[in-house]
Short mmCIF file of C-alpha atoms and ligand atoms in Angstrom, two decimals:
data_model
loop_
_atom_site.label_atom_id
_atom_site.label_comp_id
_atom_site.label_asym_id
_atom_site.label_seq_id
_atom_site.Cartn_x
_atom_site.Cartn_y
_atom_site.Cartn_z
CA MET A 1 -0.19 -0.20 -0.28
CA LYS A 2 3.15 2.20 1.08
CA LYS A 3 4.29 1.76 -1.92
CA ILE A 4 1.17 2.68 -3.64
CA ILE A 5 1.11 6.26 -1.96
CA ALA A 6 4.92 6.73 -3.19
CA LEU A 7 4.36 5.64 -6.54
CA LEU A 8 0.64 7.87 -6.65
CA LEU A 9 2.57 10.95 -4.93
CA LEU A 10 6.20 10.77 -7.30
CA ILE A 11 3.81 10.59 -10.13
CA SER A 12 1.10 13.92 -9.36
CA LEU A 13 4.42 15.29 -8.54
CA SER A 14 5.85 15.43 -11.87
CA PHE A 15 2.57 16.26 -13.04
CA ALA A 16 2.48 18.39 -10.88
CA SER A 17 6.14 19.31 -12.11
CA GLN A 18 4.93 19.03 -16.11
CA ALA A 19 2.12 21.38 -15.25
CA LYS A 20 3.64 24.32 -14.37
CA PRO A 21 7.04 25.40 -15.35
CA LEU A 22 9.23 27.66 -14.77
CA GLU A 23 8.31 31.33 -16.12
CA LEU A 24 10.38 33.81 -17.30
CA LEU A 25 8.38 36.58 -18.62
CA HIS A 26 8.91 39.64 -21.06
CA TRP A 27 7.36 41.65 -23.70
CA TRP A 28 9.63 40.82 -26.42
CA SER A 29 7.95 40.63 -29.20
CA SER A 30 9.69 41.87 -32.56
CA LYS A 31 11.59 39.71 -35.44
CA GLY A 32 14.75 41.46 -33.58
CA GLU A 33 13.94 40.60 -30.45
CA LEU A 34 12.15 37.54 -30.86
CA ASN A 35 15.70 36.03 -32.44
CA ALA A 36 18.41 37.86 -29.24
CA LEU A 37 15.68 35.79 -27.22
CA SER A 38 15.69 32.15 -28.98
CA TYR A 39 19.66 32.71 -28.85
CA LEU A 40 18.92 33.09 -24.87
CA GLU A 41 15.97 29.36 -25.00
CA ASN A 42 18.83 28.24 -26.42
CA VAL A 43 21.28 28.77 -23.27
CA MET A 44 18.41 28.28 -21.01
CA ASP A 45 17.47 24.91 -22.69
CA ARG A 46 14.51 24.99 -22.83
CA GLN A 47 13.03 22.30 -24.21
CA HIS A 48 15.16 20.10 -21.01
CA SER A 49 14.56 22.51 -18.27
CA GLY A 50 11.68 23.11 -17.09
CA TRP A 51 12.49 26.41 -18.42
CA GLU A 52 10.02 28.38 -20.77
CA THR A 53 9.15 31.72 -22.19
CA LYS A 54 5.90 33.96 -21.67
CA SER A 55 6.38 37.85 -24.11
CA ILE A 56 3.35 40.45 -23.38
CA ALA A 57 4.09 42.67 -25.85
CA GLY A 58 2.97 46.10 -26.29
CA ALA A 59 3.18 50.31 -24.79
CA GLY A 60 6.69 49.66 -24.03
CA GLY A 61 6.68 46.57 -21.33
CA LYS A 62 4.49 48.83 -19.08
CA ASN A 63 1.74 45.65 -19.71
CA ALA A 64 4.36 43.70 -19.29
CA MET A 65 4.37 45.50 -15.90
CA TYR A 66 0.65 44.99 -15.53
CA VAL A 67 0.12 41.60 -15.91
CA LEU A 68 3.29 40.95 -12.87
CA GLN A 69 1.49 43.23 -10.77
CA ALA A 70 -2.14 41.44 -11.17
CA ARG A 71 -0.46 38.21 -10.34
CA ALA A 72 2.39 38.81 -7.37
CA ILE A 73 -0.72 40.69 -6.23
CA ALA A 74 -3.21 36.87 -6.73
CA GLY A 75 0.04 35.06 -5.13
CA THR A 76 0.82 32.99 -8.57
CA PRO A 77 4.09 35.77 -9.60
CA PRO A 78 6.56 33.58 -12.75
CA GLU A 79 9.70 32.69 -11.16
CA VAL A 80 12.06 36.28 -13.35
CA ALA A 81 10.89 38.55 -14.81
CA GLN A 82 11.60 41.27 -17.40
CA ILE A 83 12.18 44.34 -15.62
CA GLU A 84 13.96 48.51 -15.75
CA GLY A 85 15.32 50.52 -14.00
CA THR A 86 13.76 52.53 -11.34
CA ASP A 87 11.11 49.55 -11.23
CA ILE A 88 13.85 47.33 -9.81
CA LEU A 89 13.49 49.83 -6.80
CA SER A 90 9.56 50.12 -6.42
CA TRP A 91 9.61 45.63 -6.66
CA ALA A 92 13.60 45.55 -4.20
CA GLN A 93 11.77 48.32 -1.51
CA LEU A 94 8.35 45.96 -1.52
CA GLY A 95 10.41 42.93 -0.02
CA PHE A 96 9.13 40.95 -4.10
CA VAL A 97 12.92 40.37 -5.02
CA ASN A 98 15.33 38.00 -3.33
CA HIS A 99 19.26 38.95 -3.42
CA LEU A 100 21.63 37.93 -5.44
CA ASP A 101 24.84 38.57 -3.43
CA LYS A 102 26.32 34.44 -4.17
CA LEU A 103 26.06 34.96 -8.19
CA ALA A 104 27.17 38.87 -7.84
CA LYS A 105 30.52 37.01 -5.60
CA THR A 106 31.60 34.27 -8.64
CA GLN A 107 31.22 36.91 -10.97
CA ASP A 108 32.96 39.43 -9.54
CA TRP A 109 29.66 42.54 -10.90
CA GLN A 110 31.72 44.76 -7.93
CA HIS A 111 34.92 45.27 -10.62
CA THR A 112 33.45 43.68 -14.33
CA LEU A 113 30.28 45.12 -14.10
CA ARG A 114 29.90 48.95 -14.96
CA PRO A 115 29.58 51.19 -12.52
CA LEU A 116 26.56 52.36 -13.29
CA VAL A 117 24.43 48.99 -14.51
CA THR A 118 25.82 48.61 -10.22
CA GLN A 119 24.03 51.61 -9.59
CA VAL A 120 21.20 50.45 -11.42
CA ASN A 121 21.05 47.07 -9.59
CA SER A 122 21.54 47.42 -6.35
CA PHE A 123 19.11 48.19 -4.13
CA GLU A 124 21.11 49.36 0.29
CA GLY A 125 23.77 47.93 -0.99
CA ARG A 126 23.21 44.06 -2.95
CA TYR A 127 22.31 43.57 -5.96
CA VAL A 128 18.45 42.92 -6.86
CA SER A 129 18.01 41.86 -9.79
CA LEU A 130 20.37 40.59 -12.93
CA PRO A 131 21.87 43.06 -15.49
CA LEU A 132 21.60 41.64 -19.21
CA THR A 133 21.57 45.13 -22.13
CA ILE A 134 22.61 49.10 -22.01
CA HIS A 135 20.48 50.35 -24.38
CA ARG A 136 20.72 53.36 -26.49
CA THR A 137 17.87 56.00 -27.03
CA ASN A 138 19.05 59.19 -28.61
CA TRP A 139 18.82 57.91 -32.37
CA LEU A 140 18.06 59.27 -35.25
CA TRP A 141 17.80 55.84 -37.86
CA LEU A 142 18.03 56.60 -41.45
CA ASN A 143 16.67 55.29 -44.64
CA GLN A 144 19.89 55.98 -46.78
CA ALA A 145 18.04 55.34 -50.18
CA VAL A 146 14.58 57.83 -49.63
CA PHE A 147 17.25 60.23 -48.84
CA LYS A 148 19.15 60.22 -51.69
CA GLN A 149 15.91 59.71 -53.96
CA ALA A 150 14.64 63.50 -51.97
CA HIS A 151 17.94 65.05 -53.07
CA LEU A 152 17.26 65.25 -49.29
CA THR A 153 20.41 65.63 -47.03
CA PRO A 154 20.50 64.30 -43.31
CA PRO A 155 19.12 66.85 -40.48
CA ASN A 156 21.85 68.33 -37.69
CA THR A 157 19.39 70.42 -35.45
CA TRP A 158 15.65 69.67 -35.22
CA SER A 159 14.57 73.73 -36.90
CA ASP A 160 16.62 71.21 -39.86
CA LEU A 161 14.14 67.49 -38.85
CA LEU A 162 10.99 69.98 -39.08
CA VAL A 163 12.53 71.40 -42.89
CA VAL A 164 12.78 68.21 -44.15
CA ILE A 165 9.67 66.70 -42.61
CA HIS A 166 8.19 69.11 -44.72
CA GLN A 167 9.81 68.72 -47.17
CA LEU A 168 9.52 64.46 -47.84
CA LYS A 169 5.74 65.23 -46.64
CA SER A 170 5.10 67.62 -50.29
CA MET A 171 6.60 64.69 -51.66
CA GLY A 172 4.63 62.08 -50.48
CA VAL A 173 6.49 60.25 -47.97
CA GLN A 174 5.73 59.55 -45.00
CA PRO A 175 8.74 61.62 -42.76
CA ILE A 176 8.54 59.72 -39.45
CA ALA A 177 7.79 56.28 -38.26
CA LEU A 178 6.03 56.28 -35.09
CA GLY A 179 3.08 55.05 -34.11
CA LYS A 180 0.20 56.72 -32.16
CA ASP A 181 1.82 55.09 -28.99
CA SER A 182 2.63 56.74 -25.44
CA TRP A 183 6.55 55.58 -25.50
CA GLN A 184 7.25 56.06 -28.83
CA ILE A 185 6.03 59.65 -28.83
CA SER A 186 7.79 60.56 -24.70
CA ILE A 187 11.13 59.59 -26.50
CA LEU A 188 11.31 61.40 -29.22
CA PHE A 189 9.81 64.52 -26.25
CA GLU A 190 12.61 63.41 -24.44
CA ASN A 191 15.09 63.75 -27.54
CA ILE A 192 13.93 67.17 -28.39
CA ALA A 193 14.29 68.39 -24.64
CA LEU A 194 18.36 66.81 -24.74
CA GLY A 195 18.63 68.39 -27.53
CA LEU A 196 17.19 71.91 -27.59
CA GLY A 197 17.72 72.08 -23.22
CA GLY A 198 21.52 70.39 -23.41
CA SER A 199 22.04 67.57 -19.69
CA GLU A 200 21.57 69.95 -17.09
CA TYR A 201 16.97 71.75 -18.57
CA TYR A 202 17.56 67.59 -19.14
CA HIS A 203 18.43 65.95 -16.19
CA ASN A 204 16.41 69.17 -14.07
CA ALA A 205 13.31 68.66 -16.08
CA LEU A 206 13.06 64.52 -17.00
CA VAL A 207 15.01 63.38 -13.75
CA ASP A 208 13.51 65.99 -10.82
CA ILE A 209 11.03 66.99 -12.14
CA ASN A 210 11.96 70.75 -10.88
CA ALA A 211 9.34 72.45 -11.46
CA ALA A 212 11.24 76.20 -12.06
CA THR A 213 12.61 74.36 -14.50
CA ILE A 214 9.93 73.58 -15.82
CA ASN A 215 7.64 76.47 -16.10
CA SER A 216 10.78 78.25 -17.98
CA ALA A 217 11.55 79.88 -21.82
CA LYS A 218 12.81 76.86 -22.81
CA THR A 219 10.41 74.39 -21.68
CA HIS A 220 8.33 76.24 -23.96
CA GLU A 221 10.70 76.72 -26.85
CA ILE A 222 11.21 73.02 -26.36
CA LEU A 223 7.18 72.38 -26.67
CA SER A 224 6.49 74.68 -29.67
CA VAL A 225 9.19 72.57 -31.56
CA PHE A 226 6.82 69.06 -30.34
CA ARG A 227 3.87 71.15 -31.50
CA ALA A 228 4.97 71.60 -34.42
CA ILE A 229 6.58 68.22 -35.39
CA SER A 230 2.95 67.60 -34.27
CA LEU A 231 1.15 69.45 -36.33
CA ALA A 232 2.72 68.42 -39.57
CA ILE A 233 2.33 64.00 -38.67
CA ASN A 234 -0.44 63.67 -36.37
CA LYS A 235 -2.79 63.02 -38.39
CA ASP A 236 -1.98 59.85 -40.47
CA LEU A 237 -0.40 59.13 -37.08
CA THR A 238 -1.73 54.79 -36.45
CA GLN A 239 -1.97 53.03 -33.49
CA SER A 240 0.61 50.68 -34.85
CA THR A 241 3.24 49.92 -32.99
CA TRP A 242 7.74 51.07 -33.55
CA GLN A 243 8.41 47.64 -34.89
CA GLN A 244 5.87 48.11 -37.90
CA GLU A 245 7.47 51.23 -38.32
CA THR A 246 10.43 50.53 -38.19
CA GLU A 247 9.57 48.28 -41.10
CA LYS A 248 8.21 50.93 -42.96
CA LEU A 249 11.08 52.05 -42.29
CA PHE A 250 13.36 49.60 -44.06
CA GLN A 251 10.53 49.16 -46.53
CA GLY A 252 12.25 52.18 -47.39
CA GLN A 253 8.15 53.93 -46.63
CA ALA A 254 8.84 56.60 -43.88
CA ALA A 255 12.19 58.36 -44.29
CA MET A 256 13.50 58.86 -40.43
CA GLN A 257 12.85 57.12 -36.95
CA ILE A 258 14.20 58.17 -33.72
CA THR A 259 14.24 55.34 -30.82
CA GLY A 260 16.02 53.35 -29.30
CA ASP A 261 18.84 51.06 -30.47
CA TRP A 262 17.29 47.67 -30.52
CA VAL A 263 16.16 48.75 -34.22
CA ILE A 264 19.26 47.17 -34.33
CA GLY A 265 18.07 44.10 -33.09
CA GLU A 266 15.21 44.29 -36.25
CA LEU A 267 17.96 45.34 -39.10
CA ASN A 268 19.72 41.61 -37.97
CA VAL A 269 17.10 39.47 -39.49
CA ALA A 270 16.68 42.47 -41.78
CA SER A 271 18.11 41.73 -45.60
CA GLU A 272 21.51 42.70 -46.29
CA GLU A 273 20.54 45.33 -48.72
CA THR A 274 17.85 46.63 -46.11
CA ARG A 275 21.20 46.88 -43.79
CA ASN A 276 23.54 48.73 -45.52
CA ASN A 277 20.74 51.28 -46.29
CA ILE A 278 19.48 51.92 -43.10
CA THR A 279 22.05 54.08 -40.87
CA CYS A 280 22.21 55.45 -37.39
CA PHE A 281 22.40 59.42 -36.33
CA VAL A 282 22.36 60.89 -33.07
CA ALA A 283 19.57 62.01 -32.46
CA PRO A 284 19.80 65.83 -33.88
CA GLN A 285 21.93 68.56 -31.12
CA THR A 286 22.05 65.46 -29.18
CA GLN A 287 25.64 64.40 -29.64
CA GLY A 288 28.15 63.38 -26.42
CA ASN A 289 25.12 62.62 -24.28
CA PHE A 290 24.26 58.92 -23.89
CA VAL A 291 21.13 58.92 -22.73
CA PHE A 292 20.28 54.46 -21.68
CA ASN A 293 17.86 51.71 -20.87
CA MET A 294 18.40 48.59 -19.15
CA ASP A 295 16.96 45.06 -19.42
CA SER A 296 17.36 43.36 -16.16
CA LEU A 297 15.58 40.18 -14.73
CA ILE A 298 14.16 39.75 -11.34
CA SER A 299 13.43 36.36 -9.36
CA LEU A 300 10.88 36.98 -7.38
CA SER A 301 11.02 35.91 -4.41
CA GLY A 302 8.70 33.25 -2.20
CA SER A 303 9.52 30.90 -5.16
CA GLN A 304 11.04 27.54 -4.59
CA HIS A 305 12.90 27.03 -7.34
CA PHE A 306 15.73 29.69 -6.50
CA ASP A 307 18.08 26.88 -7.28
CA GLN A 308 17.21 26.41 -11.13
CA ILE A 309 17.27 30.36 -10.71
CA GLU A 310 20.10 30.54 -9.64
CA GLN A 311 21.93 27.78 -12.19
CA LEU A 312 19.83 30.63 -15.22
CA PHE A 313 21.18 33.69 -13.88
CA GLU A 314 24.75 31.88 -13.78
CA LYS A 315 24.08 31.00 -17.46
CA LEU A 316 23.32 34.19 -18.15
CA SER A 317 25.63 36.17 -16.56
CA GLN A 318 28.42 34.85 -18.29
CA LYS A 319 30.90 36.89 -20.54
CA THR A 320 29.60 34.22 -23.73
CA PHE A 321 26.09 35.09 -23.42
CA LEU A 322 25.94 38.29 -22.57
CA HIS A 323 28.30 39.62 -25.50
CA ASP A 324 26.20 37.30 -28.23
CA PHE A 325 23.07 38.35 -26.57
CA ASN A 326 23.95 42.03 -26.78
CA ARG A 327 24.49 41.92 -30.47
CA LEU A 328 22.09 40.01 -31.70
CA LYS A 329 19.82 42.81 -29.48
CA GLY A 330 21.61 46.04 -30.39
CA SER A 331 22.24 47.16 -27.02
CA ILE A 332 26.01 46.64 -25.13
CA PRO A 333 27.38 44.38 -22.45
CA PRO A 334 27.08 45.89 -19.78
CA ARG A 335 29.51 44.24 -17.74
CA ASN A 336 33.44 46.37 -19.01
CA ASP A 337 35.60 42.90 -20.03
CA ILE A 338 33.63 42.45 -23.73
CA ASP A 339 35.18 43.06 -27.06
CA VAL A 340 32.71 44.59 -29.64
CA SER A 341 34.41 44.73 -31.87
CA ASP A 342 32.95 41.82 -33.92
CA TYR A 343 29.16 44.32 -33.03
CA ASN A 344 27.44 45.96 -35.39
CA ALA A 345 28.86 49.60 -36.40
CA CYS A 346 25.88 51.71 -34.77
CA SER A 347 26.90 49.62 -31.51
CA GLN A 348 29.78 49.61 -31.94
CA LYS A 349 29.45 54.21 -32.18
CA SER A 350 27.36 53.20 -28.82
CA ASN A 351 29.61 51.06 -26.58
CA GLN A 352 33.01 54.66 -27.23
CA ASP A 353 29.18 56.74 -26.46
CA TYR A 354 28.66 55.58 -23.84
CA SER A 355 32.12 54.80 -22.28
CA LEU A 356 33.28 59.17 -23.41
CA SER A 357 30.42 59.48 -21.50
CA GLU A 358 31.10 57.99 -19.04
CA ALA A 359 33.70 60.36 -18.65
CA SER A 360 32.56 63.01 -19.61
CA ASN A 361 29.62 62.24 -16.72
CA THR A 362 26.59 63.01 -19.51
CA LEU A 363 25.53 59.41 -18.94
CA LEU A 364 21.88 60.13 -18.96
CA PRO A 365 19.18 57.97 -18.08
CA SER A 366 15.93 57.67 -20.30
CA MET A 367 12.06 58.96 -18.68
CA THR A 368 10.16 58.07 -20.94
CA ASP A 369 11.97 53.63 -20.37
CA SER A 370 11.46 54.12 -16.64
CA MET A 371 15.44 55.10 -15.76
CA ALA A 372 14.70 58.10 -14.12
CA ILE A 373 11.59 58.67 -11.96
CA ASP A 374 9.35 57.32 -9.73
CA PRO A 375 7.90 54.96 -11.84
CA ARG A 376 3.74 56.26 -10.64
CA LYS A 377 4.49 59.86 -11.37
CA GLN A 378 7.30 58.28 -14.58
CA ARG A 379 3.71 56.96 -16.59
CA LEU A 380 1.54 59.59 -15.94
CA LEU A 381 4.71 61.81 -17.18
CA VAL A 382 4.88 59.76 -20.93
CA ASN A 383 0.65 60.06 -20.36
CA GLU A 384 1.23 64.22 -20.42
CA ILE A 385 3.02 63.48 -23.01
CA TYR A 386 1.21 62.52 -25.12
CA LYS A 387 -1.66 64.47 -24.08
CA TYR A 388 0.07 67.35 -25.57
CA PHE A 389 1.45 65.70 -28.30
CA ILE A 390 -1.93 64.27 -30.09
CA ASN A 391 -3.93 67.49 -28.61
CA THR A 392 -2.49 70.10 -30.92
CA LYS A 393 -5.46 72.17 -29.17
CA MET A 394 -3.61 71.99 -25.43
CA THR A 395 -1.30 74.78 -24.25
CA GLU A 396 1.68 74.53 -23.30
CA GLN A 397 0.61 75.60 -19.72
CA ALA A 398 -1.54 73.84 -19.46
CA PHE A 399 1.11 70.59 -20.13
CA ILE A 400 3.57 72.58 -17.58
CA SER A 401 0.75 73.05 -14.80
CA ASN A 402 -0.24 69.28 -15.94
CA VAL A 403 3.45 68.42 -14.34
CA ILE A 404 4.41 70.59 -11.69
CA ALA A 405 0.83 68.68 -10.18
CA ILE A 406 2.56 65.61 -11.69
CA SER A 407 6.08 66.18 -9.71
CA LYS A 408 4.90 67.33 -6.37
CA ILE A 409 2.53 63.85 -6.58
CA GLU A 410 4.37 62.07 -2.29
C1 BGC B 1 13.47 47.60 -23.91
C2 BGC B 1 13.92 46.72 -24.95
C3 BGC B 1 13.03 46.77 -25.82
C4 BGC B 1 12.29 48.08 -26.68
C5 BGC B 1 10.75 48.00 -27.33
C6 BGC B 1 12.88 49.00 -24.16
O1 BGC B 1 12.19 49.22 -23.27
O2 BGC B 1 15.16 48.27 -22.95
O3 BGC B 1 14.81 45.87 -24.63
O4 BGC B 1 13.87 45.89 -27.37
O5 BGC B 1 11.74 48.55 -25.00
O6 BGC B 1 10.65 46.94 -26.80
#
């Protein structure tokens, strides 16, 4: 009898383990992202290790964050989740994540991670997340064939860019690859703010949300350029995702895109002709600054499988994995001991510029991508920027007052 019970228990346990694989929740869904993810899945040995990956696409990761929150409240969180910047702190403050001290020690993170990466992935002096990527968001991507055909030169300033927008429009070409999507629009705003305001303005306005900076002549100037772009392209915007817009850029249906270097991930799976035709420039007037966004993974506390999580994290923090994954993803590695000389030329530039910005203290966190401010304020601010862009009747003063009100939220 005892034997039968033991057997039943074994069968039910093996069913239980079959029924509930270990889960890594993320928001990657474009062709390039899935290409990088499939490399990660190979390394995790998805077929045999009991791990599965689950994508909650959309809204620049916001949808995945909502699902993560809801599942944590319901008591059924995934074992591991993709996360960014200040969201890491919120989860760590609540005590919902496991610290990674052992891994940090074996991988000598203290010395092998870039200093800013340590800062972003730590809470109260302990590592609480595994760093995977460093993306740059102040890029202008350009379709050279379209520019050549239109006899246009790449814009160096925001006023050049406005002229180019109107020229392209008059020729029936979509000037900017952009969807009606708050985070895509907010990245455009960040770039204008940095380009026209410089790094000190950017920091005061989008990291500190300083009321005097928000209520300044500079903000009016930035808003007027943002509005001018909106008036030129707003009517034609559709609800498309960033990757659908990138595809338009690749196909020559759009001329430019202002977004992060996840575009390189798409180039990695595009034709050689496309790879030669799409080029990158640092976004107008933002040269010398590096706006960063990082992807990390957290291990949610309460899981009975921390051993397996540690084993996975060990694999995902190896030099070879980080080298290959970041090359596919279009980002640069979070460690400072990885050679990127076989990366795409734009990634190599990103790597050089990161070091220069690190030395000159001009690395800036992307507010849109959750690297700068408290997640609640970030969501409200991104929404405010979106509203201002879409509703062309909204006044500059209304925007300024709303942002100051957001800054006062405790
Ligand atoms: C993530 C990137 C991702 C991009 C577009 C960003 O928030 O950090 O990894 O490729 O969103 O989906």
